[in-house]
PDB file of N, CA and C in Angstrom:
ATOM      1  N   MET M   1      -9.920 100.214  43.872  1.00  0.00           N
ATOM      2  CA  MET M   1      -9.326 101.456  44.344  1.00  0.00           C
ATOM      3  C   MET M   1      -7.808 101.272  44.344  1.00  0.00           C
ATOM      4  N   SER M   2      -7.135 102.248  43.849  1.00  0.00           N
ATOM      5  CA  SER M   2      -5.678 102.133  43.812  1.00  0.00           C
ATOM      6  C   SER M   2      -5.092 102.321  45.205  1.00  0.00           C
ATOM      7  N   ARG M   3      -3.925 101.814  45.395  1.00  0.00           N
ATOM      8  CA  ARG M   3      -3.230 101.922  46.689  1.00  0.00           C
ATOM      9  C   ARG M   3      -2.962 103.383  47.041  1.00  0.00           C
ATOM     10  N   THR M   4      -2.617 104.199  46.054  1.00  0.00           N
ATOM     11  CA  THR M   4      -2.345 105.615  46.291  1.00  0.00           C
ATOM     12  C   THR M   4      -3.592 106.317  46.810  1.00  0.00           C
ATOM     13  N   SER M   5      -4.721 106.033  46.208  1.00  0.00           N
ATOM     14  CA  SER M   5      -5.979 106.637  46.643  1.00  0.00           C
ATOM     15  C   SER M   5      -6.299 106.237  48.083  1.00  0.00           C
ATOM     16  N   PHE M   6      -6.100 104.961  48.395  1.00  0.00           N
ATOM     17  CA  PHE M   6      -6.345 104.473  49.747  1.00  0.00           C
ATOM     18  C   PHE M   6      -5.456 105.197  50.751  1.00  0.00           C
ATOM     19  N   LEU M   7      -4.176 105.322  50.441  1.00  0.00           N
ATOM     20  CA  LEU M   7      -3.241 105.973  51.354  1.00  0.00           C
ATOM     21  C   LEU M   7      -3.562 107.454  51.524  1.00  0.00           C
ATOM     22  N   ASN M   8      -3.968 108.110  50.464  1.00  0.00           N
ATOM     23  CA  ASN M   8      -4.366 109.516  50.570  1.00  0.00           C
ATOM     24  C   ASN M   8      -5.590 109.676  51.464  1.00  0.00           C
ATOM     25  N   ASN M   9      -6.553 108.783  51.321  1.00  0.00           N
ATOM     26  CA  ASN M   9      -7.748 108.831  52.180  1.00  0.00           C
ATOM     27  C   ASN M   9      -7.382 108.609  53.640  1.00  0.00           C
ATOM     28  N   GLN M  10      -6.487 107.675  53.891  1.00  0.00           N
ATOM     29  CA  GLN M  10      -6.059 107.402  55.266  1.00  0.00           C
ATOM     30  C   GLN M  10      -5.344 108.612  55.866  1.00  0.00           C
ATOM     31  N   ARG M  11      -4.489 109.241  55.071  1.00  0.00           N
ATOM     32  CA  ARG M  11      -3.773 110.425  55.544  1.00  0.00           C
ATOM     33  C   ARG M  11      -4.743 111.560  55.857  1.00  0.00           C
ATOM     34  N   GLU M  12      -5.738 111.779  55.004  1.00  0.00           N
ATOM     35  CA  GLU M  12      -6.731 112.823  55.243  1.00  0.00           C
ATOM     36  C   GLU M  12      -7.523 112.545  56.518  1.00  0.00           C
ATOM     37  N   GLU M  13      -7.903 111.281  56.731  1.00  0.00           N
ATOM     38  CA  GLU M  13      -8.622 110.905  57.952  1.00  0.00           C
ATOM     39  C   GLU M  13      -7.772 111.202  59.182  1.00  0.00           C
ATOM     40  N   LEU M  14      -6.509 110.834  59.132  1.00  0.00           N
ATOM     41  CA  LEU M  14      -5.602 111.055  60.254  1.00  0.00           C
ATOM     42  C   LEU M  14      -5.425 112.545  60.527  1.00  0.00           C
ATOM     43  N   GLU M  15      -5.266 113.337  59.487  1.00  0.00           N
ATOM     44  CA  GLU M  15      -5.113 114.780  59.654  1.00  0.00           C
ATOM     45  C   GLU M  15      -6.366 115.400  60.280  1.00  0.00           C
ATOM     46  N   THR M  16      -7.538 114.926  59.891  1.00  0.00           N
ATOM     47  CA  THR M  16      -8.793 115.417  60.461  1.00  0.00           C
ATOM     48  C   THR M  16      -8.864 115.116  61.949  1.00  0.00           C
ATOM     49  N   ILE M  17      -8.466 113.912  62.313  1.00  0.00           N
ATOM     50  CA  ILE M  17      -8.504 113.518  63.721  1.00  0.00           C
ATOM     51  C   ILE M  17      -7.485 114.310  64.533  1.00  0.00           C
ATOM     52  N   ILE M  18      -6.272 114.414  64.035  1.00  0.00           N
ATOM     53  CA  ILE M  18      -5.223 115.130  64.763  1.00  0.00           C
ATOM     54  C   ILE M  18      -5.584 116.589  64.968  1.00  0.00           C
ATOM     55  N   SER M  19      -6.209 117.209  63.972  1.00  0.00           N
ATOM     56  CA  SER M  19      -6.555 118.625  64.088  1.00  0.00           C
ATOM     57  C   SER M  19      -7.652 118.875  65.126  1.00  0.00           C
ATOM     58  N   ALA M  20      -8.365 117.827  65.535  1.00  0.00           N
ATOM     59  CA  ALA M  20      -9.417 117.981  66.536  1.00  0.00           C
ATOM     60  C   ALA M  20      -8.862 118.084  67.961  1.00  0.00           C
ATOM     61  N   PHE M  21      -7.593 117.758  68.153  1.00  0.00           N
ATOM     62  CA  PHE M  21      -6.971 117.796  69.471  1.00  0.00           C
ATOM     63  C   PHE M  21      -6.278 119.129  69.712  1.00  0.00           C
ATOM     64  N   SER M  22      -6.203 119.520  70.972  1.00  0.00           N
ATOM     65  CA  SER M  22      -5.400 120.685  71.327  1.00  0.00           C
ATOM     66  C   SER M  22      -3.976 120.206  71.618  1.00  0.00           C
ATOM     67  N   ILE M  23      -3.021 121.110  71.622  1.00  0.00           N
ATOM     68  CA  ILE M  23      -1.621 120.740  71.860  1.00  0.00           C
ATOM     69  C   ILE M  23      -1.462 120.094  73.233  1.00  0.00           C
ATOM     70  N   ASP M  24      -2.205 120.565  74.233  1.00  0.00           N
ATOM     71  CA  ASP M  24      -2.113 119.983  75.574  1.00  0.00           C
ATOM     72  C   ASP M  24      -2.531 118.518  75.597  1.00  0.00           C
ATOM     73  N   ASP M  25      -3.444 118.135  74.708  1.00  0.00           N
ATOM     74  CA  ASP M  25      -3.884 116.738  74.655  1.00  0.00           C
ATOM     75  C   ASP M  25      -2.733 115.794  74.307  1.00  0.00           C
ATOM     76  N   PHE M  26      -1.790 116.252  73.499  1.00  0.00           N
ATOM     77  CA  PHE M  26      -0.666 115.405  73.098  1.00  0.00           C
ATOM     78  C   PHE M  26       0.332 115.212  74.235  1.00  0.00           C
ATOM     79  N   ASN M  27       0.341 116.124  75.195  1.00  0.00           N
ATOM     80  CA  ASN M  27       1.273 116.039  76.317  1.00  0.00           C
ATOM     81  C   ASN M  27       0.641 115.446  77.568  1.00  0.00           C
ATOM     82  N   ASN M  28      -0.619 115.072  77.503  1.00  0.00           N
ATOM     83  CA  ASN M  28      -1.354 114.559  78.650  1.00  0.00           C
ATOM     84  C   ASN M  28      -1.144 113.043  78.750  1.00  0.00           C
ATOM     85  N   ASN M  29      -0.628 112.585  79.877  1.00  0.00           N
ATOM     86  CA  ASN M  29      -0.383 111.155  80.071  1.00  0.00           C
ATOM     87  C   ASN M  29      -1.460 110.485  80.919  1.00  0.00           C
ATOM     88  N   ALA M  30      -2.601 111.141  81.088  1.00  0.00           N
ATOM     89  CA  ALA M  30      -3.694 110.563  81.873  1.00  0.00           C
ATOM     90  C   ALA M  30      -4.266 109.343  81.137  1.00  0.00           C
ATOM     91  N   PRO M  31      -4.774 108.359  81.882  1.00  0.00           N
ATOM     92  CA  PRO M  31      -5.384 107.185  81.243  1.00  0.00           C
ATOM     93  C   PRO M  31      -6.592 107.595  80.395  1.00  0.00           C
ATOM     94  N   LEU M  32      -6.851 106.831  79.347  1.00  0.00           N
ATOM     95  CA  LEU M  32      -8.007 107.102  78.494  1.00  0.00           C
ATOM     96  C   LEU M  32      -9.274 106.663  79.214  1.00  0.00           C
ATOM     97  N   SER M  33     -10.356 107.390  78.964  1.00  0.00           N
ATOM     98  CA  SER M  33     -11.627 107.051  79.604  1.00  0.00           C
ATOM     99  C   SER M  33     -12.263 105.846  78.908  1.00  0.00           C
ATOM    100  N   GLY M  34     -13.165 105.200  79.612  1.00  0.00           N
ATOM    101  CA  GLY M  34     -13.886 104.060  79.044  1.00  0.00           C
ATOM    102  C   GLY M  34     -14.698 104.458  77.830  1.00  0.00           C
ATOM    103  N   GLU M  35     -15.279 105.663  77.852  1.00  0.00           N
ATOM    104  CA  GLU M  35     -16.077 106.133  76.714  1.00  0.00           C
ATOM    105  C   GLU M  35     -15.210 106.285  75.473  1.00  0.00           C
ATOM    106  N   PHE M  36     -14.007 106.825  75.657  1.00  0.00           N
ATOM    107  CA  PHE M  36     -13.106 106.991  74.514  1.00  0.00           C
ATOM    108  C   PHE M  36     -12.749 105.632  73.934  1.00  0.00           C
ATOM    109  N   LEU M  37     -12.369 104.702  74.807  1.00  0.00           N
ATOM    110  CA  LEU M  37     -11.963 103.382  74.334  1.00  0.00           C
ATOM    111  C   LEU M  37     -13.109 102.651  73.646  1.00  0.00           C
ATOM    112  N   LEU M  38     -14.311 102.759  74.204  1.00  0.00           N
ATOM    113  CA  LEU M  38     -15.477 102.130  73.581  1.00  0.00           C
ATOM    114  C   LEU M  38     -15.722 102.728  72.196  1.00  0.00           C
ATOM    115  N   GLY M  39     -15.678 104.043  72.095  1.00  0.00           N
ATOM    116  CA  GLY M  39     -15.864 104.700  70.800  1.00  0.00           C
ATOM    117  C   GLY M  39     -14.797 104.298  69.804  1.00  0.00           C
ATOM    118  N   TYR M  40     -13.568 104.211  70.277  1.00  0.00           N
ATOM    119  CA  TYR M  40     -12.444 103.832  69.411  1.00  0.00           C
ATOM    120  C   TYR M  40     -12.660 102.445  68.818  1.00  0.00           C
ATOM    121  N   TYR M  41     -12.995 101.493  69.655  1.00  0.00           N
ATOM    122  CA  TYR M  41     -13.163 100.128  69.163  1.00  0.00           C
ATOM    123  C   TYR M  41     -14.421  99.967  68.319  1.00  0.00           C
ATOM    124  N   CYS M  42     -15.469 100.719  68.628  1.00  0.00           N
ATOM    125  CA  CYS M  42     -16.671 100.690  67.778  1.00  0.00           C
ATOM    126  C   CYS M  42     -16.355 101.242  66.393  1.00  0.00           C
ATOM    127  N   GLN M  43     -15.584 102.319  66.351  1.00  0.00           N
ATOM    128  CA  GLN M  43     -15.219 102.904  65.067  1.00  0.00           C
ATOM    129  C   GLN M  43     -14.311 101.961  64.275  1.00  0.00           C
ATOM    130  N   ARG M  44     -13.393 101.308  64.935  1.00  0.00           N
ATOM    131  CA  ARG M  44     -12.523 100.341  64.243  1.00  0.00           C
ATOM    132  C   ARG M  44     -13.344  99.212  63.639  1.00  0.00           C
ATOM    133  N   GLN M  45     -14.337  98.721  64.382  1.00  0.00           N
ATOM    134  CA  GLN M  45     -15.174  97.642  63.878  1.00  0.00           C
ATOM    135  C   GLN M  45     -15.972  98.105  62.660  1.00  0.00           C
ATOM    136  N   TRP M  46     -16.518  99.319  62.731  1.00  0.00           N
ATOM    137  CA  TRP M  46     -17.278  99.868  61.617  1.00  0.00           C
ATOM    138  C   TRP M  46     -16.382  99.983  60.378  1.00  0.00           C
ATOM    139  N   MET M  47     -15.155 100.452  60.585  1.00  0.00           N
ATOM    140  CA  MET M  47     -14.237 100.602  59.457  1.00  0.00           C
ATOM    141  C   MET M  47     -13.901  99.245  58.840  1.00  0.00           C
ATOM    142  N   ARG M  48     -13.729  98.228  59.657  1.00  0.00           N
ATOM    143  CA  ARG M  48     -13.470  96.878  59.136  1.00  0.00           C
ATOM    144  C   ARG M  48     -14.647  96.383  58.301  1.00  0.00           C
ATOM    145  N   GLU M  49     -15.869  96.600  58.815  1.00  0.00           N
ATOM    146  CA  GLU M  49     -17.059  96.151  58.097  1.00  0.00           C
ATOM    147  C   GLU M  49     -17.208  96.882  56.767  1.00  0.00           C
ATOM    148  N   GLU M  50     -16.976  98.179  56.766  1.00  0.00           N
ATOM    149  CA  GLU M  50     -17.058  98.958  55.531  1.00  0.00           C
ATOM    150  C   GLU M  50     -16.017  98.488  54.526  1.00  0.00           C
ATOM    151  N   SER M  51     -14.822  98.222  54.999  1.00  0.00           N
ATOM    152  CA  SER M  51     -13.753  97.748  54.129  1.00  0.00           C
ATOM    153  C   SER M  51     -14.116  96.389  53.530  1.00  0.00           C
ATOM    154  N   ALA M  52     -14.686  95.511  54.346  1.00  0.00           N
ATOM    155  CA  ALA M  52     -15.090  94.191  53.861  1.00  0.00           C
ATOM    156  C   ALA M  52     -16.203  94.319  52.818  1.00  0.00           C
ATOM    157  N   LYS M  53     -17.138  95.241  53.030  1.00  0.00           N
ATOM    158  CA  LYS M  53     -18.212  95.468  52.056  1.00  0.00           C
ATOM    159  C   LYS M  53     -17.629  95.925  50.724  1.00  0.00           C
ATOM    160  N   LYS M  54     -16.705  96.868  50.785  1.00  0.00           N
ATOM    161  CA  LYS M  54     -16.103  97.383  49.556  1.00  0.00           C
ATOM    162  C   LYS M  54     -15.336  96.292  48.821  1.00  0.00           C
ATOM    163  N   ARG M  55     -14.616  95.474  49.584  1.00  0.00           N
ATOM    164  CA  ARG M  55     -13.889  94.364  48.948  1.00  0.00           C
ATOM    165  C   ARG M  55     -14.865  93.403  48.284  1.00  0.00           C
ATOM    166  N   GLY M  56     -15.970  93.128  48.960  1.00  0.00           N
ATOM    167  CA  GLY M  56     -16.992  92.245  48.394  1.00  0.00           C
ATOM    168  C   GLY M  56     -17.606  92.827  47.134  1.00  0.00           C
ATOM    169  N   GLU M  57     -17.867  94.132  47.131  1.00  0.00           N
ATOM    170  CA  GLU M  57     -18.430  94.782  45.954  1.00  0.00           C
ATOM    171  C   GLU M  57     -17.448  94.735  44.795  1.00  0.00           C
ATOM    172  N   LEU M  58     -16.168  94.982  45.077  1.00  0.00           N
ATOM    173  CA  LEU M  58     -15.169  94.943  44.014  1.00  0.00           C
ATOM    174  C   LEU M  58     -15.026  93.538  43.440  1.00  0.00           C
ATOM    175  N   GLN M  59     -15.073  92.535  44.314  1.00  0.00           N
ATOM    176  CA  GLN M  59     -14.939  91.155  43.845  1.00  0.00           C
ATOM    177  C   GLN M  59     -16.126  90.760  42.988  1.00  0.00           C
ATOM    178  N   SER M  60     -17.338  91.173  43.387  1.00  0.00           N
ATOM    179  CA  SER M  60     -18.516  90.818  42.603  1.00  0.00           C
ATOM    180  C   SER M  60     -18.517  91.566  41.268  1.00  0.00           C
ATOM    181  N   GLN M  61     -17.998  92.793  41.240  1.00  0.00           N
ATOM    182  CA  GLN M  61     -17.909  93.538  39.981  1.00  0.00           C
ATOM    183  C   GLN M  61     -16.909  92.884  39.038  1.00  0.00           C
ATOM    184  N   THR M  62     -15.802  92.394  39.590  1.00  0.00           N
ATOM    185  CA  THR M  62     -14.790  91.764  38.743  1.00  0.00           C
ATOM    186  C   THR M  62     -15.303  90.437  38.199  1.00  0.00           C
ATOM    187  N   LYS M  63     -16.108  89.739  38.960  1.00  0.00           N
ATOM    188  CA  LYS M  63     -16.653  88.464  38.492  1.00  0.00           C
ATOM    189  C   LYS M  63     -17.651  88.685  37.363  1.00  0.00           C
ATOM    190  N   GLN M  64     -18.350  89.824  37.376  1.00  0.00           N
ATOM    191  CA  GLN M  64     -19.348  90.114  36.350  1.00  0.00           C
ATOM    192  C   GLN M  64     -18.708  90.486  35.033  1.00  0.00           C
ATOM    193  N   ILE M  65     -17.468  90.925  35.072  1.00  0.00           N
ATOM    194  CA  ILE M  65     -16.788  91.367  33.846  1.00  0.00           C
ATOM    195  C   ILE M  65     -16.233  90.228  33.080  1.00  0.00           C
TER     196      ILE M  65
END
């Protein structure tokens, strides 16, 4: 995957997440809930695993060529 494609995907993901918030959410300084933090870290772990899988698939494809 090219770097440009990766960056475009990341930007689209960020825009999707940002659009889910209301304007008041950006001005709220209340502490984050445990559920939010748990979900955040679970999603980060999933993204790392998916990225590692893709890297592994690309490496195995390059070795076959």
